[in-house]
């Protein structure tokens, strides 16, 4: 079974803190994605990566950056967390040319 | 631009049928359907590629009308396990990213 794991299920941070959200997949997938999910807005793509050290902006990249130093790991970084970044963050992966995205369980981030 | 899903919410009794729609303003290459149960990760249901094909998985099937740039998900003889939020994701090319709709909450009651 494909497994996508995320470092934390719940996280509480203070405004201005630097926040790291980590995602690891065990299926040797080339593609990895970060989404945020907010009530009434669905899933919105923040950043994605098609290969190691490669990254592409999604629909809402402002306030975020990413890092992909290894194929299996994709990190989402909030340089200076703000209250409007309180959300559920979902990581996903898929194979190159693959059609199915496999999602992790999500990290619910609260920024106070 | 996000695809538009309709209706906004669906409440059914066990055994009833439902249709969920997904429409885009862009020409589509594929439509993907996912279901997310409360507190869980979204799970892939099926993908439809342009060509107007229809696919099925048990009692859940879907169609894709590329001319109308819309897809419909059909749930037949609904079961309690069908409850959840259904998302469609659309892609404009073979290797392009998915853009998801806002989701539709479907509740199946005994």
Short mmCIF file of C-alpha atoms in Angstrom, two decimals:
data_model
loop_
_atom_site.label_atom_id
_atom_site.label_comp_id
_atom_site.label_asym_id
_atom_site.label_seq_id
_atom_site.Cartn_x
_atom_site.Cartn_y
_atom_site.Cartn_z
CA UNK A 1 0.00 0.00 0.00
CA UNK A 2 1.13 3.53 -0.74
CA UNK A 3 1.86 5.41 2.40
CA UNK A 4 2.13 9.15 2.76
CA UNK A 5 2.96 10.34 6.24
CA UNK A 6 3.00 13.82 7.69
CA UNK A 7 5.12 14.80 10.65
CA UNK A 8 2.31 16.05 12.90
CA UNK A 9 -1.45 15.68 13.05
CA UNK A 10 -1.89 18.82 15.13
CA UNK A 11 0.37 21.82 15.55
CA UNK A 12 0.01 25.06 17.50
CA UNK A 13 2.35 27.94 16.69
CA UNK A 14 2.59 31.61 17.49
CA UNK A 15 2.45 34.45 14.97
CA UNK A 16 5.87 35.12 13.50
CA UNK A 17 7.28 31.67 14.17
CA UNK A 18 8.94 29.68 11.42
CA UNK A 19 7.00 26.48 10.83
CA UNK A 20 8.11 23.30 9.09
CA UNK A 21 5.62 20.73 7.88
CA UNK A 22 7.14 17.53 6.61
CA UNK A 23 5.78 14.89 4.29
CA UNK A 24 7.31 11.52 3.45
CA UNK A 25 6.13 8.98 0.89
CA UNK A 26 7.36 5.43 0.54
CA UNK A 27 6.41 4.62 -3.05
CA UNK A 28 9.28 6.27 -4.91
CA UNK A 29 6.87 8.79 -6.42
CA UNK A 30 8.32 11.60 -8.50
CA UNK A 31 5.50 14.08 -7.88
CA UNK A 32 4.64 15.61 -4.54
CA UNK A 33 2.11 18.28 -3.64
CA UNK A 34 1.11 20.53 -0.76
CA UNK A 35 -2.52 21.66 -0.40
CA UNK A 36 -4.40 23.59 2.20
CA UNK A 37 -8.00 22.78 2.97
CA UNK A 38 -10.37 25.36 4.40
CA UNK A 39 -14.13 25.05 4.99
CA UNK A 40 -16.06 26.13 1.94
CA UNK A 41 -12.93 26.54 -0.19
CA UNK A 42 -11.98 22.94 -0.89
CA UNK A 43 -8.41 21.90 -1.63
CA UNK A 44 -6.09 24.59 -2.91
CA UNK A 45 -2.64 23.85 -4.26
CA UNK A 46 0.23 25.68 -2.58
CA UNK A 47 3.32 24.18 -4.22
CA UNK A 48 4.26 21.03 -6.05
CA UNK A 49 7.41 19.28 -7.17
CA UNK A 50 8.08 16.97 -10.09
CA UNK A 51 11.57 15.99 -9.05
CA UNK A 52 14.21 16.45 -6.41
CA UNK A 53 15.23 20.09 -6.00
CA UNK A 54 12.47 21.17 -8.36
CA UNK A 55 9.45 23.16 -7.28
CA UNK A 56 6.55 24.90 -8.95
CA UNK A 57 4.14 27.43 -7.51
CA UNK A 58 0.55 26.37 -7.17
CA UNK A 59 -2.47 28.62 -6.87
CA UNK A 60 -1.74 30.14 -3.46
CA UNK A 61 2.05 30.17 -2.85
CA UNK A 62 2.24 33.50 -1.02
CA UNK A 63 3.67 33.17 2.47
CA UNK A 64 4.99 29.65 1.83
CA UNK A 65 8.12 28.02 0.51
CA UNK A 66 9.08 24.39 -0.02
CA UNK A 67 12.10 22.17 -0.02
CA UNK A 68 12.72 18.84 -1.70
CA UNK A 69 16.23 17.61 -1.03
CA UNK A 70 15.32 13.92 -1.25
CA UNK A 71 12.84 12.19 -3.49
CA UNK A 72 10.73 10.83 -0.66
CA UNK A 73 10.51 14.02 1.39
CA UNK A 74 8.74 17.30 0.66
CA UNK A 75 8.72 20.06 3.24
CA UNK A 76 6.41 23.05 3.48
CA UNK A 77 7.84 26.09 5.23
CA UNK A 78 5.97 29.02 6.68
CA UNK A 79 8.71 31.62 7.07
CA UNK A 80 6.70 33.79 9.47
CA UNK A 81 3.42 32.22 10.44
CA UNK A 82 0.33 34.38 10.44
CA UNK A 83 -3.16 33.74 11.79
CA UNK A 84 -4.59 33.49 8.27
CA UNK A 85 -2.42 30.42 7.74
CA UNK A 86 -4.45 28.51 10.31
CA UNK A 87 -5.71 25.61 8.22
CA UNK A 88 -5.54 21.90 7.44
CA UNK A 89 -2.48 21.08 5.33
CA UNK A 90 -2.52 18.00 3.13
CA UNK A 91 0.41 16.45 1.35
CA UNK A 92 -0.01 14.16 -1.66
CA UNK A 93 2.20 12.20 -4.03
CA UNK A 94 1.83 10.53 -7.41
CA UNK A 95 4.04 8.69 -9.86
CA UNK A 96 5.40 10.42 -12.97
CA UNK A 97 2.56 10.51 -15.47
CA UNK A 98 0.47 8.91 -12.78
CA UNK A 99 -3.10 9.81 -12.39
CA UNK A 100 -3.83 9.02 -8.81
CA UNK A 101 -2.72 11.29 -6.01
CA UNK A 102 -2.26 9.63 -2.65
CA UNK A 103 -2.90 11.89 0.30
CA UNK A 104 -1.42 11.97 3.77
CA UNK A 105 -3.61 12.27 6.86
CA UNK A 106 -3.14 16.04 7.10
CA UNK A 107 -1.71 18.45 9.66
CA UNK A 108 -4.12 20.77 11.39
CA UNK A 109 -2.18 23.97 12.09
CA UNK A 110 -3.38 26.63 14.49
CA UNK A 111 -1.51 29.94 14.50
CA UNK A 112 -2.21 32.07 17.56
CA UNK B 1 -10.01 28.76 -11.61
CA UNK B 2 -11.73 26.15 -9.48
CA UNK B 3 -14.31 23.85 -11.09
CA UNK B 4 -17.83 24.37 -9.82
CA UNK B 5 -19.49 21.48 -8.02
CA UNK B 6 -23.24 21.11 -7.56
CA UNK B 7 -25.41 20.73 -5.64
CA UNK B 8 -23.80 22.18 -2.53
CA UNK B 9 -24.97 19.38 -0.27
CA UNK B 10 -26.89 16.12 -0.58
CA UNK B 11 -28.88 14.26 2.04
CA UNK B 12 -30.09 10.78 1.15
CA UNK B 13 -31.70 7.78 2.73
CA UNK B 14 -29.99 4.44 2.34
CA UNK B 15 -30.79 2.91 -1.02
CA UNK B 16 -31.50 6.20 -2.79
CA UNK B 17 -29.57 7.46 -5.81
CA UNK B 18 -27.67 10.72 -6.19
CA UNK B 19 -25.85 12.69 -8.88
CA UNK B 20 -23.01 15.11 -8.22
CA UNK B 21 -21.81 17.45 -10.92
CA UNK B 22 -18.52 19.16 -11.71
CA UNK B 23 -18.21 21.92 -14.31
CA UNK B 24 -15.21 23.80 -15.61
CA UNK B 25 -14.79 26.94 -17.68
CA UNK B 26 -11.65 25.47 -19.25
CA UNK B 27 -11.11 22.70 -21.79
CA UNK B 28 -10.31 19.60 -19.80
CA UNK B 29 -8.00 16.68 -20.32
CA UNK B 30 -9.19 14.70 -17.31
CA UNK B 31 -11.48 14.76 -14.30
CA UNK B 32 -10.57 13.02 -11.05
CA UNK B 33 -12.99 12.16 -8.26
CA UNK B 34 -12.04 11.82 -4.60
CA UNK B 35 -14.01 11.14 -1.44
CA UNK B 36 -12.99 12.36 2.00
CA UNK B 37 -14.55 11.03 5.17
CA UNK B 38 -14.57 13.22 8.24
CA UNK B 39 -11.12 13.40 9.82
CA UNK B 40 -9.50 11.33 7.09
CA UNK B 41 -7.44 11.93 3.97
CA UNK B 42 -9.12 12.20 0.57
CA UNK B 43 -9.23 8.86 -1.23
CA UNK B 44 -9.14 8.43 -5.01
CA UNK B 45 -12.32 7.06 -6.58
CA UNK B 46 -11.77 7.27 -10.32
CA UNK B 47 -10.38 9.25 -13.21
CA UNK B 48 -12.03 10.06 -16.52
CA UNK B 49 -10.01 11.07 -19.54
CA UNK B 50 -11.31 13.09 -22.45
CA UNK B 51 -13.19 10.95 -24.88
CA UNK B 52 -16.52 10.98 -23.11
CA UNK B 53 -15.96 7.69 -21.35
CA UNK B 54 -17.93 6.43 -18.44
CA UNK B 55 -16.36 4.52 -15.60
CA UNK B 56 -17.70 2.60 -12.68
CA UNK B 57 -16.59 1.32 -9.33
CA UNK B 58 -19.11 -0.92 -7.61
CA UNK B 59 -22.26 1.20 -7.44
CA UNK B 60 -20.47 4.47 -8.13
CA UNK B 61 -19.98 5.52 -11.73
CA UNK B 62 -19.05 8.70 -13.55
CA UNK B 63 -19.25 10.27 -16.95
CA UNK B 64 -17.24 12.99 -18.65
CA UNK B 65 -18.61 15.23 -21.37
CA UNK B 66 -15.58 17.06 -22.71
CA UNK B 67 -17.62 19.28 -25.00
CA UNK B 68 -19.58 20.61 -22.06
CA UNK B 69 -16.48 20.49 -19.87
CA UNK B 70 -18.34 18.72 -17.14
CA UNK B 71 -18.40 15.45 -15.28
CA UNK B 72 -21.06 13.76 -13.21
CA UNK B 73 -20.67 11.22 -10.44
CA UNK B 74 -23.56 8.76 -10.01
CA UNK B 75 -24.13 7.00 -6.72
CA UNK B 76 -26.61 4.16 -7.02
CA UNK B 77 -28.43 2.50 -4.14
CA UNK B 78 -26.42 4.56 -1.66
CA UNK B 79 -24.94 2.96 1.43
CA UNK B 80 -24.07 4.54 4.77
CA UNK B 81 -20.40 4.22 3.83
CA UNK B 82 -20.92 6.65 0.95
CA UNK B 83 -21.19 9.57 3.36
CA UNK B 84 -18.40 12.09 3.05
CA UNK B 85 -17.22 15.05 1.01
CA UNK B 86 -16.78 14.48 -2.70
CA UNK B 87 -14.20 16.51 -4.59
CA UNK B 88 -13.61 16.71 -8.30
CA UNK B 89 -10.18 17.68 -9.55
CA UNK B 90 -9.65 18.83 -13.11
CA UNK B 91 -6.56 18.85 -15.30
CA UNK B 92 -6.08 20.73 -18.56
CA UNK B 93 -3.23 18.55 -19.81
CA UNK B 94 -1.63 15.16 -19.40
CA UNK B 95 0.96 16.32 -16.90
CA UNK B 96 -0.71 19.39 -15.52
CA UNK B 97 -1.64 19.92 -11.92
CA UNK B 98 -5.09 19.25 -10.55
CA UNK B 99 -7.44 22.04 -9.58
CA UNK B 100 -10.03 20.87 -7.07
CA UNK B 101 -13.57 22.07 -6.56
CA UNK B 102 -14.91 23.14 -3.19
CA UNK B 103 -16.43 19.75 -2.51
CA UNK B 104 -19.93 18.48 -1.88
CA UNK B 105 -21.01 16.99 1.42
CA UNK B 106 -23.11 13.89 1.00
CA UNK B 107 -24.90 12.36 3.99
CA UNK B 108 -26.60 9.00 3.82
CA UNK B 109 -29.11 8.39 6.60
CA UNK B 110 -30.46 4.98 7.69
#
